[in-house]
PDB file of C-alpha atoms in Angstrom:
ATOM      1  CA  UNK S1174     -49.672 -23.335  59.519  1.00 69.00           C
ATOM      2  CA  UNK S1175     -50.573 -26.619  61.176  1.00 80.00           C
ATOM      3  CA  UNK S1176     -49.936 -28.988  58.148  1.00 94.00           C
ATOM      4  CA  UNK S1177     -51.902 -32.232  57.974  1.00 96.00           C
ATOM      5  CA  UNK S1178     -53.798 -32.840  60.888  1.00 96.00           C
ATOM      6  CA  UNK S1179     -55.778 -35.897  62.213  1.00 97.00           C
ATOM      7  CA  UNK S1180     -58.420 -36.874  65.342  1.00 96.00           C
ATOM      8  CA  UNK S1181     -58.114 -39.181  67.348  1.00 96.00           C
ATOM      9  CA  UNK S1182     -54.539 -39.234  68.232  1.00 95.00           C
ATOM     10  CA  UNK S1183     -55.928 -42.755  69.805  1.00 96.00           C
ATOM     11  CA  UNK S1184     -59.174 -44.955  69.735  1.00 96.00           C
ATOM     12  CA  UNK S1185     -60.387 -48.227  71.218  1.00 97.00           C
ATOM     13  CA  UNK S1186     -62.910 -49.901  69.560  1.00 97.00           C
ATOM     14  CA  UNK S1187     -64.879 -53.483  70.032  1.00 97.00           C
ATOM     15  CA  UNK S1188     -64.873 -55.437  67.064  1.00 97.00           C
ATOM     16  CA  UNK S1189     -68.206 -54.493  65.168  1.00 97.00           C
ATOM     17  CA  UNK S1190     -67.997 -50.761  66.495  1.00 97.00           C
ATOM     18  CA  UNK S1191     -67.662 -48.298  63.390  1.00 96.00           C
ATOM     19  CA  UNK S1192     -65.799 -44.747  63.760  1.00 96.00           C
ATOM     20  CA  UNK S1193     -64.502 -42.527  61.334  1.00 97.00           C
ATOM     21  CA  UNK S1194     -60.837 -40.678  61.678  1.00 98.00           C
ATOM     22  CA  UNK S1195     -60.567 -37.018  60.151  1.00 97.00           C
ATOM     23  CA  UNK S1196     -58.198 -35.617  58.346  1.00 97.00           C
ATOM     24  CA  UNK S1197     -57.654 -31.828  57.457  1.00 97.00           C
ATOM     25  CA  UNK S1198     -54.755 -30.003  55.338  1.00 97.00           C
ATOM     26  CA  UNK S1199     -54.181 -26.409  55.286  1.00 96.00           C
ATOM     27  CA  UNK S1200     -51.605 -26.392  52.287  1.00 95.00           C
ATOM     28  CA  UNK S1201     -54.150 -26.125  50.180  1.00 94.00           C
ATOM     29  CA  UNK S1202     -52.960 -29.638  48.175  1.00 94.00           C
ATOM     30  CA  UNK S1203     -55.423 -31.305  45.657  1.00 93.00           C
ATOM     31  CA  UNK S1204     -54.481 -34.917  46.717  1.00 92.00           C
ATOM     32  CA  UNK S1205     -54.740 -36.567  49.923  1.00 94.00           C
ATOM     33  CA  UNK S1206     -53.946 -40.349  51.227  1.00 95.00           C
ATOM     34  CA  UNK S1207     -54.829 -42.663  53.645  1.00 97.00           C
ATOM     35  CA  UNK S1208     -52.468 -45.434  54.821  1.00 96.00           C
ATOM     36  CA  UNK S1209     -51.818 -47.804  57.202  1.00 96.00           C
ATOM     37  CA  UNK S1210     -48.947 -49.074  59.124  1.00 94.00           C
ATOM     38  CA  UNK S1211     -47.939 -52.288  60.646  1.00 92.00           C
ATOM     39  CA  UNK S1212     -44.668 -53.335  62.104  1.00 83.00           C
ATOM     40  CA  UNK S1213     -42.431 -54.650  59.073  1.00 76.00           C
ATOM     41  CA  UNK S1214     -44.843 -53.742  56.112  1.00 79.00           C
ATOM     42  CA  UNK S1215     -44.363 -50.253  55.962  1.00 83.00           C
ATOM     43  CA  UNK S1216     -46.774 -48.163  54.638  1.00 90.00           C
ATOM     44  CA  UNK S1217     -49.673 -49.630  52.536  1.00 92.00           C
ATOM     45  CA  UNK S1218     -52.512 -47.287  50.846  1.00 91.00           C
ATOM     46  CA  UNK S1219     -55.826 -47.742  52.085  1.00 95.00           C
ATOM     47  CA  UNK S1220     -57.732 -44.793  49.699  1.00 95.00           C
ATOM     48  CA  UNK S1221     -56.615 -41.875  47.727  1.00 92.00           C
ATOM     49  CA  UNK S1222     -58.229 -38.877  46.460  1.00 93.00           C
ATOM     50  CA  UNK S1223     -56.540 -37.143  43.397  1.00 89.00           C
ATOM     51  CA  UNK S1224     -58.878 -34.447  43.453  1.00 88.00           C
ATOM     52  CA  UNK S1225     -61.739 -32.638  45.370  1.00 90.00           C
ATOM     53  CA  UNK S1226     -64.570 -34.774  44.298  1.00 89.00           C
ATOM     54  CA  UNK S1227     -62.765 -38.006  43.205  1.00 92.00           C
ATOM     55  CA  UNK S1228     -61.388 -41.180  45.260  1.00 95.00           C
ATOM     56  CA  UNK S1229     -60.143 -44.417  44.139  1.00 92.00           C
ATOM     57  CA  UNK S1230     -59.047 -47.070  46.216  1.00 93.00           C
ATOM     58  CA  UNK S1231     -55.509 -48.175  47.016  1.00 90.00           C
ATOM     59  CA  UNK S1232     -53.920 -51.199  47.674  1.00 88.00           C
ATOM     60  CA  UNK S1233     -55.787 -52.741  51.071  1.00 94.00           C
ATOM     61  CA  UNK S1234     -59.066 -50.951  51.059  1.00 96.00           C
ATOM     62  CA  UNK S1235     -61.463 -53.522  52.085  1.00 96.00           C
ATOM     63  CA  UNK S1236     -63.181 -52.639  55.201  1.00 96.00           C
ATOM     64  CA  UNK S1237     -63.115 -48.795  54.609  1.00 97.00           C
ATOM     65  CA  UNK S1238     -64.639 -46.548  53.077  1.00 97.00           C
ATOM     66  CA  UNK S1239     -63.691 -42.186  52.524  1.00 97.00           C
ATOM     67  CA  UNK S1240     -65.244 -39.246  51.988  1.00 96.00           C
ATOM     68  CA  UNK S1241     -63.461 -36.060  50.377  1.00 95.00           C
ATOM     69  CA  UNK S1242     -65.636 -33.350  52.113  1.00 89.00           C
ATOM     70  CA  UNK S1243     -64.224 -30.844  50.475  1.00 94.00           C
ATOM     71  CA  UNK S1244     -60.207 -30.073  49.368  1.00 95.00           C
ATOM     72  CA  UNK S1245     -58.895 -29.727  52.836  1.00 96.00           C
ATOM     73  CA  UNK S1246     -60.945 -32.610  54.513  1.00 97.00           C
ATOM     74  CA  UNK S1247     -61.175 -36.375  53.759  1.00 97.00           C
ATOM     75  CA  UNK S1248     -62.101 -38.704  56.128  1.00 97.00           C
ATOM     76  CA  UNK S1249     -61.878 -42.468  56.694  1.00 98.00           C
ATOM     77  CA  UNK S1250     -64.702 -44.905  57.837  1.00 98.00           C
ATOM     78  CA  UNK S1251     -64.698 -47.978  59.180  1.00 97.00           C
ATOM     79  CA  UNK S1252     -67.934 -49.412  59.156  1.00 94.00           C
ATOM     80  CA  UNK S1253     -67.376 -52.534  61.231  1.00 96.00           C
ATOM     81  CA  UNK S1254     -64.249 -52.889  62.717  1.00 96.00           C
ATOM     82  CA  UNK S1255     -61.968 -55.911  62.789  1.00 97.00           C
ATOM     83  CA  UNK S1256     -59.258 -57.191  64.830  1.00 97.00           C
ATOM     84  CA  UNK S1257     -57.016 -56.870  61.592  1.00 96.00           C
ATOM     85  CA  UNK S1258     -57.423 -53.468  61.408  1.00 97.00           C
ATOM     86  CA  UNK S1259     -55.506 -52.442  64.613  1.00 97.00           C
ATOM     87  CA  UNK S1260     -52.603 -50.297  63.109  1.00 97.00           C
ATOM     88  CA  UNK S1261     -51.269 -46.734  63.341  1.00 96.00           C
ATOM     89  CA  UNK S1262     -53.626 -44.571  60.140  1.00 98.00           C
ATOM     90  CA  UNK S1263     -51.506 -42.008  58.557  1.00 97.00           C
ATOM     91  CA  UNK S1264     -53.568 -39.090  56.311  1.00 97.00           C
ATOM     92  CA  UNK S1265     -51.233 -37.456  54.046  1.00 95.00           C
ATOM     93  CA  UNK S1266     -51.376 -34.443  51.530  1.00 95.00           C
ATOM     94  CA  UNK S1267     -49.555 -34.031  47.935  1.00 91.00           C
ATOM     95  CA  UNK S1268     -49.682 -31.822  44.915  1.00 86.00           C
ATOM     96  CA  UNK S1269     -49.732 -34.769  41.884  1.00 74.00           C
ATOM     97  CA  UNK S1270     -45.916 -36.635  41.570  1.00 70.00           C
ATOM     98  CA  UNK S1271     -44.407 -34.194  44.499  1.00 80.00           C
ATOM     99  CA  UNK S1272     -43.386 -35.244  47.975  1.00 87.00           C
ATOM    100  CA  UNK S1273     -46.285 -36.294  50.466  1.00 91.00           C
ATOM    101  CA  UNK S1274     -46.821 -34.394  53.695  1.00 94.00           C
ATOM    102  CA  UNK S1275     -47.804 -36.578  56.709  1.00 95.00           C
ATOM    103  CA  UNK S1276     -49.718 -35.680  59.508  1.00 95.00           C
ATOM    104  CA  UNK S1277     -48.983 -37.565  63.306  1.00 94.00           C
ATOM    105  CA  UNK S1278     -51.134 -40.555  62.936  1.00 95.00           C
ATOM    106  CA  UNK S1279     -53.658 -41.945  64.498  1.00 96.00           C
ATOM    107  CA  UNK S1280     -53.316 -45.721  66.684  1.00 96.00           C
ATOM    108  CA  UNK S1281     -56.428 -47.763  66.521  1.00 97.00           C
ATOM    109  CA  UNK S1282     -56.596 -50.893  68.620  1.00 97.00           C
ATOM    110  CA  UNK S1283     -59.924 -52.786  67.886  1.00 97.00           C
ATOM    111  CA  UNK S1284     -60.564 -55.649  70.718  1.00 96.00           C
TER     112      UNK S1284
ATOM    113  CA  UNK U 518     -46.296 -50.955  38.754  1.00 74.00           C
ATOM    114  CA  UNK U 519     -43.607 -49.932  40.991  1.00 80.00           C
ATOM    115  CA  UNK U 520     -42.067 -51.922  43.790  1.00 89.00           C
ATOM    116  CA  UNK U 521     -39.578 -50.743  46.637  1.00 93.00           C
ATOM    117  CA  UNK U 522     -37.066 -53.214  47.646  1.00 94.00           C
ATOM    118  CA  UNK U 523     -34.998 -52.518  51.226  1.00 95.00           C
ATOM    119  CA  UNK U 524     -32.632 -54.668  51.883  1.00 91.00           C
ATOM    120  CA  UNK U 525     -32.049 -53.988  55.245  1.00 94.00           C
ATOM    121  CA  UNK U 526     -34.423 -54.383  57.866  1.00 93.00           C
ATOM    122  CA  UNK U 527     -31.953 -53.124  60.616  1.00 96.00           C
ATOM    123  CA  UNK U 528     -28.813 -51.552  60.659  1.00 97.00           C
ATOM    124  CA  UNK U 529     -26.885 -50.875  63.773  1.00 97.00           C
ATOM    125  CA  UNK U 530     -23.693 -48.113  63.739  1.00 97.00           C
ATOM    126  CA  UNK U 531     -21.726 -46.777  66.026  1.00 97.00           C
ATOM    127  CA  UNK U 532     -21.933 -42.707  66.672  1.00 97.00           C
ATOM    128  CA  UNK U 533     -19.823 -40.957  64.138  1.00 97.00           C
ATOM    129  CA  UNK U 534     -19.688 -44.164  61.843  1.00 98.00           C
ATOM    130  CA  UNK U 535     -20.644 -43.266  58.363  1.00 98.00           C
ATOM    131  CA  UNK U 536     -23.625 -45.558  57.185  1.00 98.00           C
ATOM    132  CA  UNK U 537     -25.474 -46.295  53.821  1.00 97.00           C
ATOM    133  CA  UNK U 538     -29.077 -47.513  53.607  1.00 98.00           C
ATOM    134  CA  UNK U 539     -30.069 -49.423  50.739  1.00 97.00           C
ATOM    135  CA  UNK U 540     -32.832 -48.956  48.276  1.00 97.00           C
ATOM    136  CA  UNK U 541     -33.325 -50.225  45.445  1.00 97.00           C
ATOM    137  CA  UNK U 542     -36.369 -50.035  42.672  1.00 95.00           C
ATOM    138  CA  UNK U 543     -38.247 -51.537  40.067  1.00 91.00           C
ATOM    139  CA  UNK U 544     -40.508 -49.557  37.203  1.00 85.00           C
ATOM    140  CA  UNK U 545     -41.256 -50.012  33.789  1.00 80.00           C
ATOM    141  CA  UNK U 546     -41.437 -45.613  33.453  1.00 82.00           C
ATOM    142  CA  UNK U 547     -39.936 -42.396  34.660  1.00 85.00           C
ATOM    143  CA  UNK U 548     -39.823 -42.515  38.460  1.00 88.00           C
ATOM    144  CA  UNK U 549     -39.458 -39.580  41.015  1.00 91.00           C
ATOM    145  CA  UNK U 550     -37.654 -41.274  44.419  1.00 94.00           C
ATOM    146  CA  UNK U 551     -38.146 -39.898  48.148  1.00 95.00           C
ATOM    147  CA  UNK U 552     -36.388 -40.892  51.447  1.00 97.00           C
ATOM    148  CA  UNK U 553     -38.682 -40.002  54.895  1.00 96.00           C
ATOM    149  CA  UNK U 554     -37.620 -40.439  58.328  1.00 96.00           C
ATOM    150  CA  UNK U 555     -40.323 -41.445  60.905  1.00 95.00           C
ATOM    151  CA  UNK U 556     -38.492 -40.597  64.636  1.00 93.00           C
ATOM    152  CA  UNK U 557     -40.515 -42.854  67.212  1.00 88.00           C
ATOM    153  CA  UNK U 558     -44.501 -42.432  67.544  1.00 85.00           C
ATOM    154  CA  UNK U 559     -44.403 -39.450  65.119  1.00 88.00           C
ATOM    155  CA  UNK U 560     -45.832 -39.209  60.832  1.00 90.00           C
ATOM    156  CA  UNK U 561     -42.787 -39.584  58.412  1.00 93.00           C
ATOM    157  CA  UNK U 562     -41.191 -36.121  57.369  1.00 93.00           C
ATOM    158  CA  UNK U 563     -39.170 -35.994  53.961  1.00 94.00           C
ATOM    159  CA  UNK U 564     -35.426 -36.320  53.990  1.00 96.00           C
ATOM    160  CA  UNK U 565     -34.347 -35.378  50.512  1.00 96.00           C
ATOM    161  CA  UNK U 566     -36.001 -36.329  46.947  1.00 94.00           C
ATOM    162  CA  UNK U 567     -35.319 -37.139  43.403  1.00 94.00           C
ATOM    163  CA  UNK U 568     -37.309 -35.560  40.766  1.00 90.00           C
ATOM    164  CA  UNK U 569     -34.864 -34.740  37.835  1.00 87.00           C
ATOM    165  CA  UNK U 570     -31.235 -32.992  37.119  1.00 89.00           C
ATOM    166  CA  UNK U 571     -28.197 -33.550  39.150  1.00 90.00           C
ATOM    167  CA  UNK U 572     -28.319 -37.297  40.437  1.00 91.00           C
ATOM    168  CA  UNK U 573     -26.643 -36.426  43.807  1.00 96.00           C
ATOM    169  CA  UNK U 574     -29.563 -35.563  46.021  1.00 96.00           C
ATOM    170  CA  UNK U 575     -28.418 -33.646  49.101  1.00 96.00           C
ATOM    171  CA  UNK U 576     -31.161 -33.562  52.068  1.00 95.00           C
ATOM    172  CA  UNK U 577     -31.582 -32.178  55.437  1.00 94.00           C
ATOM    173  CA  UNK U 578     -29.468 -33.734  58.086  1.00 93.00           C
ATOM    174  CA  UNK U 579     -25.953 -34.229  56.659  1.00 96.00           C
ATOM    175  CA  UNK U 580     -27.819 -37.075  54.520  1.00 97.00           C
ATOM    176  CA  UNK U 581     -27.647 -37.511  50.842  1.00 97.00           C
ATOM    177  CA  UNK U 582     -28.539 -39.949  48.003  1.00 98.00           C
ATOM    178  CA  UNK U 583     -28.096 -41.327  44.308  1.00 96.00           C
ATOM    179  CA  UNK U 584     -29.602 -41.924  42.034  1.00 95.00           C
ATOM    180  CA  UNK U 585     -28.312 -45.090  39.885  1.00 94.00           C
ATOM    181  CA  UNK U 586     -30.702 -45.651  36.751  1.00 91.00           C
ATOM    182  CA  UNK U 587     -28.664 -48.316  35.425  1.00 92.00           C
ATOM    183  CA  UNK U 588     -29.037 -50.232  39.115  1.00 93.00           C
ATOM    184  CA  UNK U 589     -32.290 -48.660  40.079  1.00 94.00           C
ATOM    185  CA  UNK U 590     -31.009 -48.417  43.082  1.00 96.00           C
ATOM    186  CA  UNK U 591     -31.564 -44.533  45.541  1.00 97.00           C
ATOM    187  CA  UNK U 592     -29.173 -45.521  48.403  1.00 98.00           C
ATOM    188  CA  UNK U 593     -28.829 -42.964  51.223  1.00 98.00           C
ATOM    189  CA  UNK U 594     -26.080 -42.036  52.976  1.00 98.00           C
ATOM    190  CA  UNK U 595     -24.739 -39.703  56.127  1.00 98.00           C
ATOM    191  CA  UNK U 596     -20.735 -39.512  56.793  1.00 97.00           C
ATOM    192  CA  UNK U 597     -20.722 -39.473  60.662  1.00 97.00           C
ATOM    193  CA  UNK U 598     -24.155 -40.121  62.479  1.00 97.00           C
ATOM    194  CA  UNK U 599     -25.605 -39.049  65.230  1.00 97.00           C
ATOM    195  CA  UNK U 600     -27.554 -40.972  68.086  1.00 96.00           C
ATOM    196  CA  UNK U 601     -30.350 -38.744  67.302  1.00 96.00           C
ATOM    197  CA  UNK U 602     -30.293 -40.292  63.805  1.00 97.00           C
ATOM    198  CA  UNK U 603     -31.598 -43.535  65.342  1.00 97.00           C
ATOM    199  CA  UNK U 604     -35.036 -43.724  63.393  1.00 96.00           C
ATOM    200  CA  UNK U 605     -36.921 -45.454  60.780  1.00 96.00           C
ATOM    201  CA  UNK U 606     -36.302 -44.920  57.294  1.00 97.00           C
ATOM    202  CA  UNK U 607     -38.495 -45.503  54.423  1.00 96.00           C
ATOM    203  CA  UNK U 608     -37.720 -44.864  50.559  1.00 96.00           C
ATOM    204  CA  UNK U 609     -40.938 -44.334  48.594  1.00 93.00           C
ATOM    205  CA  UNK U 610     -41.045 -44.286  44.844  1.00 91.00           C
ATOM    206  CA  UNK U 611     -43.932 -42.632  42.131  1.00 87.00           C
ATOM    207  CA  UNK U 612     -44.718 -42.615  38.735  1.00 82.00           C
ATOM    208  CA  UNK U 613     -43.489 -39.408  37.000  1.00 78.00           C
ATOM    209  CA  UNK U 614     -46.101 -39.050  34.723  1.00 75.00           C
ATOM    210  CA  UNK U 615     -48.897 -40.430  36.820  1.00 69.00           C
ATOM    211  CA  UNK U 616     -47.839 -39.709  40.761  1.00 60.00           C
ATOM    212  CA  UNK U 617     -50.809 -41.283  42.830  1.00 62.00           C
ATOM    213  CA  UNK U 618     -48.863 -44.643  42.152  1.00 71.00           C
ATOM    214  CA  UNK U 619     -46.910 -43.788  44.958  1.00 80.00           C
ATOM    215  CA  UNK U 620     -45.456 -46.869  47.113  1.00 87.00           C
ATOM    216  CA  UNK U 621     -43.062 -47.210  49.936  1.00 90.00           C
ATOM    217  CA  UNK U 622     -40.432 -49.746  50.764  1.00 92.00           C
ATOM    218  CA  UNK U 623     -40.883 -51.757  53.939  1.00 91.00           C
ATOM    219  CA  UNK U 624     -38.352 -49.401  56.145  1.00 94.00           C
ATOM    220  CA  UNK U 625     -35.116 -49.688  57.438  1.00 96.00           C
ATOM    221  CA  UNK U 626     -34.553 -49.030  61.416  1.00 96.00           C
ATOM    222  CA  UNK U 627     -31.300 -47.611  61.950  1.00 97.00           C
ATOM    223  CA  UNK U 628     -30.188 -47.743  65.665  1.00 97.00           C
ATOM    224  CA  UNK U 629     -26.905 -45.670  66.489  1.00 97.00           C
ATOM    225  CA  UNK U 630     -25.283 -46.710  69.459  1.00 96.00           C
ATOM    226  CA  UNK U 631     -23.190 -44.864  71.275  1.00 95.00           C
TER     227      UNK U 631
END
């Protein structure tokens, strides 16, 4: 049972570069997160997906854009990447209103 | 909406010291409350939660919390720590009735020192 797991464990992009990080749950949870982490702002919600088949933005998603491939999988693109979007990406996996299960992160620098 | 409020930013202890980390709430409905841990370069991993009955929320760890309505307050607490205990500490609160509104304070680093 591996969890919540995510690719790359770390990336280094040029500033107009695009990549997309991957995200995959085996607990078989309808609703999956994306977040991102910066030193003294904890964690801030980039997208969320309450469903298979539904996502709705958080609160900082400009600059990104998911996909919920399916229930286990839901990915995050960045289409153009920014120097203000080097941070550490957390994916995470809930059932509604229950605790969130995190998977290692992934630490993007973009230059 | 909800909001998370940590007092704290930092809060050094010495091994074996007991210790309390703050956290505190606003919401205009039902809440459920979490604490997570997040050791160095690793994803946050729950400590204990809140989601209704007894208000005295034990966790894994030695740590426990309250719950305080009337304060809106969740503050965590251990008895003796351990240097291993030196992590970051976030308390995260949701919506009861509608849980995507999830939201996390801004973390509290506690550093035990031996």
């Amino acid at each position: 049972n591996a969890g919540v797991t995510q690719t790359p464990k770390f990336q280094v992009l040029k500033t107009g570069q695009s990549m997309t990080l991957q995200c995959a749950q085996d607990m078989n949870h309808n609703s999956m997160y994306w977040y991102r982490q910066d030193p003294g702002m904890g964690l801030r919600l980039i997208y969320y997906s309450a469903s298979e088949g539904t996502t709705d933005k958080g609160e900082v998603p400009n600059g990104y854009n998911v996909s919920r491939l399916n229930k286990r999988e839901f990915s995050l693109r960045l289409e153009s990447a920014a120097p203000s979007q080097t941070s550490v990406y957390f994916c995470a996996s809930s059932e509604l209103n229950d605790e969130q299960y995190f998977g290692p992160g992934t630490r993007l620098t973009v230059t | 909406a909800q909001s998370v409020t940590q007092l704290d930013s930092q809060v050094p202890v010495f091994e074996e010291a007991p210790v309390e980390l703050r956290c505190n709430y606003s919401s205009s409905v039902s809440v459920y409350l979490f604490w997570y841990v997040q050791y160095p370069n690793q994803g946050l991993q729950l400590l204990l939660k809140y989601l209704s009955g007894s208000t005295l929320v034990k966790g894994i760890n030695g740590f426990e919390a309250e719950f305080n309505k009337s304060q809106t307050s969740f503050h965590l607490r251990k008895p003796s720590v351990h240097i291993s205990d030196t992590a970051e500490y976030f308390c995260a609160v949701s919506d009861a009735d509608y849980g995507q509104n999830f939201v996390f304070g801004p973390g509290t680093r506690l550093s035990v020192l031996p």
